[in-house]
mmCIF file of C-alpha atoms and ligand atoms in Angstrom:
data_model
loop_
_atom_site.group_PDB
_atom_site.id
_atom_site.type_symbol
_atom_site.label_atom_id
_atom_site.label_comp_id
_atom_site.label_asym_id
_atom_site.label_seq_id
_atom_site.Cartn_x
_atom_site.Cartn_y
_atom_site.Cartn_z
ATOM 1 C CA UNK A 1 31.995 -120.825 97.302
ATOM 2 C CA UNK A 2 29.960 -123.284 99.244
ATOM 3 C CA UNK A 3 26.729 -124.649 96.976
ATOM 4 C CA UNK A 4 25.909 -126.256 93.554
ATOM 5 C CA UNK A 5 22.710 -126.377 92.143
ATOM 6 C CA UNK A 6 20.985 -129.649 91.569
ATOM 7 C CA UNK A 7 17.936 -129.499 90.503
ATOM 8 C CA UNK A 8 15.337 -126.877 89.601
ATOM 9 C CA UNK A 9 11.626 -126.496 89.395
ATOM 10 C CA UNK A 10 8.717 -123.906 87.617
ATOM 11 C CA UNK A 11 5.067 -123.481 87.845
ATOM 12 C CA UNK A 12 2.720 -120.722 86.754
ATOM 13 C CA UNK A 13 -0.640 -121.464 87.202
ATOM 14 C CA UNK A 14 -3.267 -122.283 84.100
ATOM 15 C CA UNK A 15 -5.064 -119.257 83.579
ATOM 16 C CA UNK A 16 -3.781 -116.798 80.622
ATOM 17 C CA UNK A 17 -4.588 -113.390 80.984
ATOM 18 C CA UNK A 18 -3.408 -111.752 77.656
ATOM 19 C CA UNK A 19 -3.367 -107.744 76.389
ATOM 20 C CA UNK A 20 -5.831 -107.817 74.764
ATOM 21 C CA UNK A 21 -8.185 -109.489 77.775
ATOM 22 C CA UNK A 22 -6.602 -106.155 79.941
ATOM 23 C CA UNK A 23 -7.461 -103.929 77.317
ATOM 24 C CA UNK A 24 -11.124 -104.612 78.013
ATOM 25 C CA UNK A 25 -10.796 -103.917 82.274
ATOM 26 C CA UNK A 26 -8.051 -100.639 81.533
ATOM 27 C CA UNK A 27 -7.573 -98.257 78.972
ATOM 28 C CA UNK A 28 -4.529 -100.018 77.444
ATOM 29 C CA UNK A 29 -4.047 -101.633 74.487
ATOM 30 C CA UNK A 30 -1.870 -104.952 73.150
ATOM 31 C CA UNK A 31 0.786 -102.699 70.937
ATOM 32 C CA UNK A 32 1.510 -99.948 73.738
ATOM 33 C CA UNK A 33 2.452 -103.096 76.290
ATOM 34 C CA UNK A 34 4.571 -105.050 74.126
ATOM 35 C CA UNK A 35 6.580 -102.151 72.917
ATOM 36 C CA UNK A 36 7.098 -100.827 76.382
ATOM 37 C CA UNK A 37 6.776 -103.595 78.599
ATOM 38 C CA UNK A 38 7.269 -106.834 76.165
ATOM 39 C CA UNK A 39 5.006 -108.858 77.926
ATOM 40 C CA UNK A 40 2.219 -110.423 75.194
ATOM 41 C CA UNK A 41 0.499 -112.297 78.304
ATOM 42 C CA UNK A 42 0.822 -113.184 82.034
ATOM 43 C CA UNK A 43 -0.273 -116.099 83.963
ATOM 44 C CA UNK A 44 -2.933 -115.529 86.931
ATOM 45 C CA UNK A 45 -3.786 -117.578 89.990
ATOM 46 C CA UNK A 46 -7.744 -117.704 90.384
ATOM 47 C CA UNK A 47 -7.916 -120.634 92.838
ATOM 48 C CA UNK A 48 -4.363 -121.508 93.920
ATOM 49 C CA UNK A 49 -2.464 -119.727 97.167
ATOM 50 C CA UNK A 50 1.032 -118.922 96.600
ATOM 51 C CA UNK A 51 2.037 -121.532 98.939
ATOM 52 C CA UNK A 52 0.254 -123.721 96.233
ATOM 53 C CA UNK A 53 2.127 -122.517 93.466
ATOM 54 C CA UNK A 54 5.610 -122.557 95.515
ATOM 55 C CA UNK A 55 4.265 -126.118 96.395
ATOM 56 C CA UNK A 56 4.339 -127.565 92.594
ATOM 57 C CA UNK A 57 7.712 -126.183 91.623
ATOM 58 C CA UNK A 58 9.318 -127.331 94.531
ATOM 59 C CA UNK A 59 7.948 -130.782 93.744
ATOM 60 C CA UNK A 60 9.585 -130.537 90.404
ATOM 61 C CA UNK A 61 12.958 -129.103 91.591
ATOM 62 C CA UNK A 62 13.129 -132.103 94.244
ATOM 63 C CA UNK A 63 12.585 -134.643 91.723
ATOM 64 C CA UNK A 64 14.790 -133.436 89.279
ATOM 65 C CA UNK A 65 17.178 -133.125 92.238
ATOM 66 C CA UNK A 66 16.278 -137.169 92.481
ATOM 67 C CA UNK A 67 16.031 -136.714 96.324
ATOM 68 C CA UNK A 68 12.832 -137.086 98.704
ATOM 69 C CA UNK A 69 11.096 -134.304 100.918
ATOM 70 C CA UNK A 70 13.034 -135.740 103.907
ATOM 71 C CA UNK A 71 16.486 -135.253 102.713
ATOM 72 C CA UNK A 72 15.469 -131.801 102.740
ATOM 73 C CA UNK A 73 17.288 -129.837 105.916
ATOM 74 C CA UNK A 74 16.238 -126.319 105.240
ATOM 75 C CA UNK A 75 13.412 -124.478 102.998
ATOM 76 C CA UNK A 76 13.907 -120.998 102.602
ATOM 77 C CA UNK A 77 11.044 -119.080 100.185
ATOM 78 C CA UNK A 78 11.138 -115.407 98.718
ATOM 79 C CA UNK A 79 8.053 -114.151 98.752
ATOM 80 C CA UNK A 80 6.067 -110.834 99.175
ATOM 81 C CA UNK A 81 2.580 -112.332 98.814
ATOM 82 C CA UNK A 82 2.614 -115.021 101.472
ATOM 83 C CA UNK A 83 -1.207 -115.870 101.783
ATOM 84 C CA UNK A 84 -0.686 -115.013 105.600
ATOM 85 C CA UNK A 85 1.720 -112.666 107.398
ATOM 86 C CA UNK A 86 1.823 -116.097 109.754
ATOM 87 C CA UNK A 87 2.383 -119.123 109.115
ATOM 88 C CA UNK A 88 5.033 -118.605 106.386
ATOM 89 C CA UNK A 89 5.099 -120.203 102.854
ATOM 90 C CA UNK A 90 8.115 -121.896 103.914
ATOM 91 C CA UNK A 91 5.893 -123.628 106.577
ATOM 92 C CA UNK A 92 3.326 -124.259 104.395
ATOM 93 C CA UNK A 93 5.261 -125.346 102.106
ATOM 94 C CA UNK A 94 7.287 -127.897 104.624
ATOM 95 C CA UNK A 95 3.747 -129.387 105.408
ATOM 96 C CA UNK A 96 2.852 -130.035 102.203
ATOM 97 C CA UNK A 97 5.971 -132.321 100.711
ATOM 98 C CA UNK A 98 6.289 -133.737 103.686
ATOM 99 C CA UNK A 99 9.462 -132.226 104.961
ATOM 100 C CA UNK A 100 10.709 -132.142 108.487
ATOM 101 C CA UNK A 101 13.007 -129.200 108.192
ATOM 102 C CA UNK A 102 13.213 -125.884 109.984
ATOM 103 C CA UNK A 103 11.687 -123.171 107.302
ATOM 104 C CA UNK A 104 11.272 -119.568 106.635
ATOM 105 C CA UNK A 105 10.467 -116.342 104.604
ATOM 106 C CA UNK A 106 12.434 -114.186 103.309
ATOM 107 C CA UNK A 107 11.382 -110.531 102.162
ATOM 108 C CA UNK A 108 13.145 -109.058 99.455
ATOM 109 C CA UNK A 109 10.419 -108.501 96.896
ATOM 110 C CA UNK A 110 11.787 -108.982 92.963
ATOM 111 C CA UNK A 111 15.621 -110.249 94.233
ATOM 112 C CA UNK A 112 14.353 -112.249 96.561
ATOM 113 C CA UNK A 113 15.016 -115.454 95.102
ATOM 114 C CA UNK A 114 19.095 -114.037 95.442
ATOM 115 C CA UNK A 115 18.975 -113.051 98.494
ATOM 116 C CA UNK A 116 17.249 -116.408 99.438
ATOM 117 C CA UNK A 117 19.908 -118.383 97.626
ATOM 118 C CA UNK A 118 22.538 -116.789 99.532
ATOM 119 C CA UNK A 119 21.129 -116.974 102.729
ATOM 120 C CA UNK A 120 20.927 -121.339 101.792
ATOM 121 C CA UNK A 121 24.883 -121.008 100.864
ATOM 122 C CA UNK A 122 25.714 -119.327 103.994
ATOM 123 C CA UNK A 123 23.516 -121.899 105.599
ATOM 124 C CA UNK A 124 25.285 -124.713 103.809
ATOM 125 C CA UNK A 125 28.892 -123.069 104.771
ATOM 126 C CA UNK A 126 28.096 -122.943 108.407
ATOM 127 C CA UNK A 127 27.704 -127.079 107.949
ATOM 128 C CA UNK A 128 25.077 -129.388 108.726
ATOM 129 C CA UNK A 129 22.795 -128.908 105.568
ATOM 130 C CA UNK A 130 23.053 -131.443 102.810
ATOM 131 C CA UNK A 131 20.599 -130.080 101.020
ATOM 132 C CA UNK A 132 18.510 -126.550 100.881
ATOM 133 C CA UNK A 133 15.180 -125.795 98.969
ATOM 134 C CA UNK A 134 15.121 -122.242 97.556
ATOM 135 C CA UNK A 135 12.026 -120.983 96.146
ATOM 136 C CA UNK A 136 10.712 -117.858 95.021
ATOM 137 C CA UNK A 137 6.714 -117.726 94.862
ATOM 138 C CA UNK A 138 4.205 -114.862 93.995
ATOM 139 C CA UNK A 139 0.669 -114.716 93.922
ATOM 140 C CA UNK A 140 1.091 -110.824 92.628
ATOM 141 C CA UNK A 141 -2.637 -110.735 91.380
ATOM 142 C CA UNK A 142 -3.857 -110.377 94.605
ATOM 143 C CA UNK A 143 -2.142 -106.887 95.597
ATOM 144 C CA UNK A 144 -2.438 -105.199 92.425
ATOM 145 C CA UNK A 145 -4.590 -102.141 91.595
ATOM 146 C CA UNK A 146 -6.243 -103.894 88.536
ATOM 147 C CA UNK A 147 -7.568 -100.181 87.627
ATOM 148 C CA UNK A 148 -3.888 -98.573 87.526
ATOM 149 C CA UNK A 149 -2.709 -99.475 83.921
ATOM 150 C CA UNK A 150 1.012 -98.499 84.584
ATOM 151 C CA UNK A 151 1.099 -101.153 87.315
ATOM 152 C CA UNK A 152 -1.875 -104.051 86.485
ATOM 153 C CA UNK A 153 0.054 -104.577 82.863
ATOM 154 C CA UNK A 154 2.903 -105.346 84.131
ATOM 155 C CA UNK A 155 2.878 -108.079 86.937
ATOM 156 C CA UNK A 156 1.834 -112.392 87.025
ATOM 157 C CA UNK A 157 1.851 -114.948 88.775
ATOM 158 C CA UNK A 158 4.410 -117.922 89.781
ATOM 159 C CA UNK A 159 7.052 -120.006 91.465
ATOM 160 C CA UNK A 160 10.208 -121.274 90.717
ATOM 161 C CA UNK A 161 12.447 -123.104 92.736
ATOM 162 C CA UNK A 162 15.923 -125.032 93.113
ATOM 163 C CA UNK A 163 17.489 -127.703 95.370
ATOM 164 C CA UNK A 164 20.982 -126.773 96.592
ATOM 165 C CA UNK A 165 23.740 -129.054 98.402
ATOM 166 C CA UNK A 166 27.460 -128.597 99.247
ATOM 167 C CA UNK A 167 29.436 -127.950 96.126
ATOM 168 C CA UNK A 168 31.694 -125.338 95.017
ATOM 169 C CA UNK A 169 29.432 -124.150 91.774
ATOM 170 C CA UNK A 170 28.658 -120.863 93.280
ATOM 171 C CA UNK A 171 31.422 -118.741 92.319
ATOM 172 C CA UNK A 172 31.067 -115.025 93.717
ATOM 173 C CA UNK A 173 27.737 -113.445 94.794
ATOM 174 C CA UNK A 174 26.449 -109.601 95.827
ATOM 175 C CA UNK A 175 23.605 -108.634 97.391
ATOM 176 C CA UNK A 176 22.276 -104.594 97.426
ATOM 177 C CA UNK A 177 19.835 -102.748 99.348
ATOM 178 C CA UNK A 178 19.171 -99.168 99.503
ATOM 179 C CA UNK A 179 16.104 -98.782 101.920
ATOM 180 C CA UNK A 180 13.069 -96.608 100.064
ATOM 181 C CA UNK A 181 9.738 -96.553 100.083
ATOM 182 C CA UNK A 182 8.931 -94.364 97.750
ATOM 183 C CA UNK A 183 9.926 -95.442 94.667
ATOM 184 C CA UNK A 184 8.325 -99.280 94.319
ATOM 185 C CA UNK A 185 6.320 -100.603 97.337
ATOM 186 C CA UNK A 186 3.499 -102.457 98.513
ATOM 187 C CA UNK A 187 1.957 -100.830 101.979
ATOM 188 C CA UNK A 188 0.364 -102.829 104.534
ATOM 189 C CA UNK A 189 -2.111 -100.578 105.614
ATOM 190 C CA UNK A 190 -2.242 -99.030 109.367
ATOM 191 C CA UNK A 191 -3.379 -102.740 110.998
ATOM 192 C CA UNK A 192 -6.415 -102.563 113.474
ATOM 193 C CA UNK A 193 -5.477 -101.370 116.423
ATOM 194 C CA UNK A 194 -7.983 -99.309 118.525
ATOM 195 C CA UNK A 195 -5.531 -96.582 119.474
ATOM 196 C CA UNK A 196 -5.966 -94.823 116.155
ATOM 197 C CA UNK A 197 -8.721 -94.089 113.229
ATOM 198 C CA UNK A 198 -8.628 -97.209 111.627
ATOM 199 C CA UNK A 199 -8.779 -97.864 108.031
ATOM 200 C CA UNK A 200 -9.082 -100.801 105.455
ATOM 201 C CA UNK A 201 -5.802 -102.433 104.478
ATOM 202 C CA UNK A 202 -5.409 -102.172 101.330
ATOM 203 C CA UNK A 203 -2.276 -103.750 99.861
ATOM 204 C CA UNK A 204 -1.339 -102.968 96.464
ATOM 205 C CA UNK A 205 1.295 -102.246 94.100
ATOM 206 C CA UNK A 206 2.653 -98.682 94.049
ATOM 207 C CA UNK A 207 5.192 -97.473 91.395
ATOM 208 C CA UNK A 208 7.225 -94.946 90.128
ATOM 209 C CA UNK A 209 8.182 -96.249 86.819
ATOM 210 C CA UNK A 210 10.558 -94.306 85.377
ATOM 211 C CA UNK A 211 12.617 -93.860 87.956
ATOM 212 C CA UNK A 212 12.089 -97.763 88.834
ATOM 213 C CA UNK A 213 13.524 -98.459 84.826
ATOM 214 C CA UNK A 214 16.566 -96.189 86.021
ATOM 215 C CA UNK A 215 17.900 -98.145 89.171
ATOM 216 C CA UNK A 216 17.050 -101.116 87.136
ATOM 217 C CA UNK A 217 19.310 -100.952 83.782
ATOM 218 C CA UNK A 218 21.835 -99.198 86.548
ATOM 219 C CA UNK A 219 22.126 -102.178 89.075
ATOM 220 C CA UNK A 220 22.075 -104.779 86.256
ATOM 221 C CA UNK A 221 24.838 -102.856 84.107
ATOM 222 C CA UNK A 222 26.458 -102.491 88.220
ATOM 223 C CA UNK A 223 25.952 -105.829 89.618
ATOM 224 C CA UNK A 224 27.041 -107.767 86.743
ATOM 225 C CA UNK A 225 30.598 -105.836 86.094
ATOM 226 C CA UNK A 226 30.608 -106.279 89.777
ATOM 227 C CA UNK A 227 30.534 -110.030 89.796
ATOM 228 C CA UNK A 228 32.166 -110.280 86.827
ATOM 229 C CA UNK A 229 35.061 -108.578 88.317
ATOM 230 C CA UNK A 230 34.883 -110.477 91.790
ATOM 231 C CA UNK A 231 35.012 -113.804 89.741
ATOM 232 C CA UNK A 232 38.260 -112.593 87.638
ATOM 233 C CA UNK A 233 35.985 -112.609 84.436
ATOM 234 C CA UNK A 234 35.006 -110.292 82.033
ATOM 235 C CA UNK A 235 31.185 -109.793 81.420
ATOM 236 C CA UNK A 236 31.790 -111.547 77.952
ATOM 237 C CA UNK A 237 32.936 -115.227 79.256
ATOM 238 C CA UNK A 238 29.132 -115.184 80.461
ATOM 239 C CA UNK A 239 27.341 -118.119 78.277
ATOM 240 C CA UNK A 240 24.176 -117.035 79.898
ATOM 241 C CA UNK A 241 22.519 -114.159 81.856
ATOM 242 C CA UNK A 242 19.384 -115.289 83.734
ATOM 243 C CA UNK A 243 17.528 -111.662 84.538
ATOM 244 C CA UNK A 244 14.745 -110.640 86.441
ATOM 245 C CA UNK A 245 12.156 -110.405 83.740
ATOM 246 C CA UNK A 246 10.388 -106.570 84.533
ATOM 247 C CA UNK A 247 10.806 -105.042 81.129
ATOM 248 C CA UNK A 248 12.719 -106.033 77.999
ATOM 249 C CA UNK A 249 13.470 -102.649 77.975
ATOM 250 C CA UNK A 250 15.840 -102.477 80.529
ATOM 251 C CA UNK A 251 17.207 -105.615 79.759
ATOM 252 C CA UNK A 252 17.962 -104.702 76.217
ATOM 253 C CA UNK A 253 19.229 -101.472 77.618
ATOM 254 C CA UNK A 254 21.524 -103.139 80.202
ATOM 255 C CA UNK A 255 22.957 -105.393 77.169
ATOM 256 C CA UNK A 256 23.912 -102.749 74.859
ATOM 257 C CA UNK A 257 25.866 -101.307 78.025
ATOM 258 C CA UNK A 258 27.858 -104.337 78.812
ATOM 259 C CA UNK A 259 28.315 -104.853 75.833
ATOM 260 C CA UNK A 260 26.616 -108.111 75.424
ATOM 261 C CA UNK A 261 24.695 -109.700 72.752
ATOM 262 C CA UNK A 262 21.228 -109.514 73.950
ATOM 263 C CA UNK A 263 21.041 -113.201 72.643
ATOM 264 C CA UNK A 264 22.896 -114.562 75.912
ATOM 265 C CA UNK A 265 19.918 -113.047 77.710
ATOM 266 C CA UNK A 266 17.332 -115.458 79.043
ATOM 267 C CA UNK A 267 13.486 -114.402 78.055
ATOM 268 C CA UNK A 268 9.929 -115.485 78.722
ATOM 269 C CA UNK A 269 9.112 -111.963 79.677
ATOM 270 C CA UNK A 270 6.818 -111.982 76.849
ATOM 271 C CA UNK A 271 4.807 -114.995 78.340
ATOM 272 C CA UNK A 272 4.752 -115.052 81.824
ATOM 273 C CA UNK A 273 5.467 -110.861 82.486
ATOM 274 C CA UNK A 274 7.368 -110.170 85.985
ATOM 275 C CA UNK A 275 6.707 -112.609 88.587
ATOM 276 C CA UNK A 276 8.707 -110.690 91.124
ATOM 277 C CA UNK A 277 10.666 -113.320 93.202
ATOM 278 C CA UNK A 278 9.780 -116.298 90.947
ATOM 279 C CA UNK A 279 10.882 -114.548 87.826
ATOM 280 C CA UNK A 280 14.787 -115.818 88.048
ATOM 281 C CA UNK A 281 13.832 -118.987 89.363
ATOM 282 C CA UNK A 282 11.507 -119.825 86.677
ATOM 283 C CA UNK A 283 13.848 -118.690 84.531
ATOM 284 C CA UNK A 284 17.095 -120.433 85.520
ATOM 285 C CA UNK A 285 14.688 -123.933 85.363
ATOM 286 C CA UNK A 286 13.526 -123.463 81.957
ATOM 287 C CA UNK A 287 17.178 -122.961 80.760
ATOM 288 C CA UNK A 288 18.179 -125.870 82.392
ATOM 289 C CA UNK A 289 15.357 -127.753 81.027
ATOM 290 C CA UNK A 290 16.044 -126.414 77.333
ATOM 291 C CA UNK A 291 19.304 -128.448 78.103
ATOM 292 C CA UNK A 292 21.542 -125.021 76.661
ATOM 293 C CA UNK A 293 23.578 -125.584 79.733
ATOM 294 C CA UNK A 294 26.892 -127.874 79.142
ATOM 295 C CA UNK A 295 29.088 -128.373 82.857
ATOM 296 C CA UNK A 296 31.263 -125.582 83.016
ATOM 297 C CA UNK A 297 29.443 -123.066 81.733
ATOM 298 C CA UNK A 298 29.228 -119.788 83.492
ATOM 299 C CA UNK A 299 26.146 -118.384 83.923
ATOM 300 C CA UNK A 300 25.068 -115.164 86.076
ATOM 301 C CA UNK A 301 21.807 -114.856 87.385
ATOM 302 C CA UNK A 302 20.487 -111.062 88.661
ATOM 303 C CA UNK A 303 17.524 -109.342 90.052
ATOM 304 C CA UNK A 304 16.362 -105.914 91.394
ATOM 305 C CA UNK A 305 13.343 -104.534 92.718
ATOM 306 C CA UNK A 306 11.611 -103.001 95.729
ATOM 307 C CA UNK A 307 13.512 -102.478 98.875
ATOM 308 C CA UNK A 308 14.961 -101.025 96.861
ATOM 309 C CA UNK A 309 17.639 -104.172 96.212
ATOM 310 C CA UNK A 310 19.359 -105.834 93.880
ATOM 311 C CA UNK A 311 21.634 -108.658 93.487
ATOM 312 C CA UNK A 312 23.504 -110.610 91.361
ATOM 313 C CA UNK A 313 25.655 -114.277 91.270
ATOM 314 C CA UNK A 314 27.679 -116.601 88.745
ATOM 315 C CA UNK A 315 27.820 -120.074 88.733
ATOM 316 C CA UNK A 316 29.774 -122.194 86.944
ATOM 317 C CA UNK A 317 27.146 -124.855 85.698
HETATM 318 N N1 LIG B 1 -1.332 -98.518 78.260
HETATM 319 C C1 LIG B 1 -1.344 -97.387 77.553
HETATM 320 N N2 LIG B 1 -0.774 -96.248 77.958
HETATM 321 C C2 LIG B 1 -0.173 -96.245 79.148
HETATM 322 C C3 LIG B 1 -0.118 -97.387 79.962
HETATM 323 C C4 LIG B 1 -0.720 -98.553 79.476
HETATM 324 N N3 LIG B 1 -0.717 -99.718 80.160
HETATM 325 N N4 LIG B 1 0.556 -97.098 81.096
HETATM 326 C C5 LIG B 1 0.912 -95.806 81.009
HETATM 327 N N5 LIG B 1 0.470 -95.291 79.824
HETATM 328 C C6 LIG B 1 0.638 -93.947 79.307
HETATM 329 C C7 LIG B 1 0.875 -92.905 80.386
HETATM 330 O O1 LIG B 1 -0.337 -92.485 80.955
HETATM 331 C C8 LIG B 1 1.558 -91.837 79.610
HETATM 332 O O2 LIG B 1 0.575 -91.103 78.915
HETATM 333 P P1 LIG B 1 0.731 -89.508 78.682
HETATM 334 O O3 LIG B 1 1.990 -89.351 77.870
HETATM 335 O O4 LIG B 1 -0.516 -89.156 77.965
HETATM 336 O O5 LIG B 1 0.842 -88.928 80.052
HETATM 337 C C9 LIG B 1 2.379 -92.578 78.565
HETATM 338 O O6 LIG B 1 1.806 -93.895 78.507
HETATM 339 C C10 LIG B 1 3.836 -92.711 78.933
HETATM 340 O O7 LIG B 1 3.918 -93.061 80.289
HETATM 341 P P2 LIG B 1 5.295 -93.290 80.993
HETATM 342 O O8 LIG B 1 5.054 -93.645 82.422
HETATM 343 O O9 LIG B 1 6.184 -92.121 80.673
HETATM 344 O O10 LIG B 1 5.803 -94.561 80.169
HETATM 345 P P3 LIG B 1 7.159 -95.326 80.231
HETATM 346 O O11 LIG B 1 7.757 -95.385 78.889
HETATM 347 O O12 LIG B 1 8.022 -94.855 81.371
HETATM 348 O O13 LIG B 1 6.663 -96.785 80.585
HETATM 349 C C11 LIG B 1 6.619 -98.319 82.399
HETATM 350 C C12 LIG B 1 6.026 -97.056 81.826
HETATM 351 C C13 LIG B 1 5.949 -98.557 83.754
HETATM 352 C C14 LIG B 1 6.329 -99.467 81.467
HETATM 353 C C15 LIG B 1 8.161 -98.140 82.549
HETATM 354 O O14 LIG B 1 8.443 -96.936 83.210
HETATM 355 C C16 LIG B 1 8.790 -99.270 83.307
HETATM 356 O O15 LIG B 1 8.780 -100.405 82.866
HETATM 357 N N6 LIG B 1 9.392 -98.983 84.466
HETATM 358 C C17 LIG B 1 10.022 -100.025 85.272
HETATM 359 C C18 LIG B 1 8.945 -100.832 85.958
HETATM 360 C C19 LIG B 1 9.483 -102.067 86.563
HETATM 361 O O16 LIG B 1 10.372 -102.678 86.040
HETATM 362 N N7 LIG B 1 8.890 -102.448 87.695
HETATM 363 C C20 LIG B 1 9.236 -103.625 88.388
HETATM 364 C C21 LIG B 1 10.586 -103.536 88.993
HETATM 365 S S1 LIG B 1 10.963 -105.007 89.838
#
């Protein structure tokens, strides 16, 4: 299709929050997480602003990119924990590295960093745009209910991000929504009007897991044969699959369905937990930093989450 990825960016900020630190806020404990969940620890923002955090790894994915801030012509961020509802991160963020180029948010909580990338390539096939800034950036710490143990174990903070230009890298792409607010969300509260009872906001994570685990290990097991099949492969000629990291569960589940070792299955779940729209982004840059990836490799990256949505790509490295 119309992009190729050149040059990707992660940061999570310092602060390690591990099981055992939870287990002394919620009634949890360190073996109960990492057999269900497989997070050991998760990284959480105490001073830093998402647009912070999207901030550092887009530094990193332009200089790996070798390019400056102004060669930049569009910034799109994922996000669902912009620091304001107005300006976006993408704004922020353009103010920050100096870039001059129009920039927005996008909303589609955990595949957001898809759906982001596809709206660049689109972007980049309508012309004009040598190069696109994709990020994905969460600051999830601040909208969780750190007394709800199903949820608060779960969830960090970070950004990950990648510099895109013209190329032809970006082999077949789907994107998914099936609108839903009942099964994963994060409500806004009623807003402050004075033509109804008001009421706090209160924004927090609200989940129901099982059913979230369900649509998960389905839309991977989907999306990928999906792709797979759009790109005239078969699931196995995959080298890599980047996931969303939400549970090593699902994605050992989603393996054993397609069929593939769960070895081609990029991991830091245990480390970093699920970052919502950073989680593929940070993902994809440490693989491409671990220097695994040899040109012509076919990779496929996927995500799901809230919306609900999913999505899914391959790219030929
Ligand atoms: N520590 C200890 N026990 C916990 C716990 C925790 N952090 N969270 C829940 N439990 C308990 C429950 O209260 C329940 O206890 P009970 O049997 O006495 O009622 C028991 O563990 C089992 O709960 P259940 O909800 O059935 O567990 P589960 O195996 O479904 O795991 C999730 C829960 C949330 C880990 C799992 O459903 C999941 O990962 N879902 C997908 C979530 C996800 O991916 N979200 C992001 C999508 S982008």
């Amino acid at each position: 299709m119309s992009i190729r990825i050149i040059g990707t960016g992660s940061y999570v900020p310092e602060k390690t929050v591990t099981n055992d630190d939870l287990s002394q806020m919620v009634d949890t404990n360190d073996e109960w997480i990492t057999q269900r969940v497989g997070v050991k620890e998760r990284r959480v923002s105490v001073s830093e602003t998402t647009a912070d955090l999207a901030v550092k790894a887009a530094q990193r994915a332009i200089e790996a990119a070798g390019i400056s801030a102004e060669e930049l012509d569009l910034i799109v961020t994922a996000t669902v924990t912009g620091d304001s509802l107005c300006p976006s991160t993408a704004a922020l963020v353009q103010a920050a590295i100096g870039a001059k180029c129009p920039a927005f948010d996008i909303s589609s909580a955990c595949s957001g960093f898809l759906f982001a990338l596809d709206t660049a390539a689109a972007f980049i096939a309508r012309g004009g745009i040598r190069h696109a800034l994709v990020i994905g950036a969460e600051r999830l710490s601040r909208v969780l209910d750190w007394t709800d143990r199903s949820t608060c174990v779960i969830f960090g903070d970070g950004a990950g991000a990648a510099v895109v230009a013209p190329g032809d890298n970006y082999l077949v792409s789907h994107l998914f929504t099936q609108g839903n607010d009942d099964v994963l969300s994060i409500p806004a509260g009623k807003g402050n009007s004075p033509f109804y009872e008001r009421e706090e906001p209160v924004y927090k994570v609200v989940m129901k897991g099982q059913e979230t685990f369900r649509f998960a290990v389905r839309r991977i097991t989907d999306d990928i044969r999906l792709v797979s099949d759009m790109a005239g492969i078969t699931p196995d000629q995959l080298k890599y699959i980047v996931p969303h990291q939400a549970n090593s569960r699902i994605i050992d589940l989603a393996a054993r369905k397609l069929g593939i070792p769960m070895e081609r299955f990029v991991l830091n779940i245990e480390r970093y937990g699920n970052t919502s729209s950073a989680s593929v982004a940070i993902s994809l840059d440490e693989l491409v930093r671990s220097g695994a990836l040899q040109p012509g490799d076919l990779i496929a990256l996927c995500a799901f989450g809230g919306g609900l949505s999913s999505a899914a790509c391959i790219i030929r490295w």
